C-alpha angles and dihedrals in degrees: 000000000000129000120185136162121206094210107079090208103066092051083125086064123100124204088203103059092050086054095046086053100044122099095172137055151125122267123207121208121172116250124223086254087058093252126125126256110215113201132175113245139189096218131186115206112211097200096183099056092034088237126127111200121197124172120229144177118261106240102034124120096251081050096044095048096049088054082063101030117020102192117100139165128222124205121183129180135226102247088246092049095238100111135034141174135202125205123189135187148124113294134218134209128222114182154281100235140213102196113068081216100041125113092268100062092033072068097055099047096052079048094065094034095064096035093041119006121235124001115227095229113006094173075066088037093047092049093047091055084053100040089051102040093242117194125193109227112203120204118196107197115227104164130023127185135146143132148249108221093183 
């Protein structure tokens, strides 16, 4: 992994801690015609491991066009606007599953606890993974950059 900033006084600055923070951003996918498809994610950034997991919906078209290309970006914003960081990286799919025990949604599951602790009800939350054809989207981070502008 790299992470670099253009701007030498924001060297302070850190692209992956911007990512760790981050609950919003835009994914890009590549498209059949070669464009980019630009959607809206709730990511969730393992430092530790380099990964970023966001959960989709079998049958979308960020879903759709990582089952022909798997390669994707994320880019997140500071809440003020001022910073941002990229991340970019093959990407893996797991599901969607069909057993609200079955590895897919295991996935799933490990997925929400570490973004967002305990669930209130996970037998709802299971059937719900498996009602709405969930898939758990891996990003392995192969390149950071980004920038502090204030």
């Amino acid at each position: 992994m790299t992470a670099t900033s253009s701007n030498p006084a924001t060297n302070l600055f850190d692209p992956h801690e911007l990512l760790a923070e981050a609950r919003l951003g835009v994914l890009a996918t590549i498209k059949a015609s070669g464009i980019p498809q630009l959607s809206p994610v709730t990511p969730f950034y393992d430092r530790s491991a380099g990964v970023i997991y966001v959960s989709m919906t079998e049958g979308r078209a960020k879903t759709v066009n990582l089952r022909r290309d798997p390669r994707a970006a994320l880019e997140v914003t500071s809440p003020d606007g001022w910073a941002w960081a990229t991340a970019e990286g093959p990407v893996t799919l797991t599901g969607p599953g069909t057993d609200p025990h079955g590895p897919e949604v295991e996935a799933l599951v490990d997925y929400y606890r570490s973004a967002a602790g305990e669930h209130p009800d996970w037998d709802e939350y299971r059937s719900v993974m498996v009602s709405d054809r969930r898939v758990l989207m891996k990003l392995t981070v192969e390149r950071v950059y980004g920038e502090k502008l204030r």
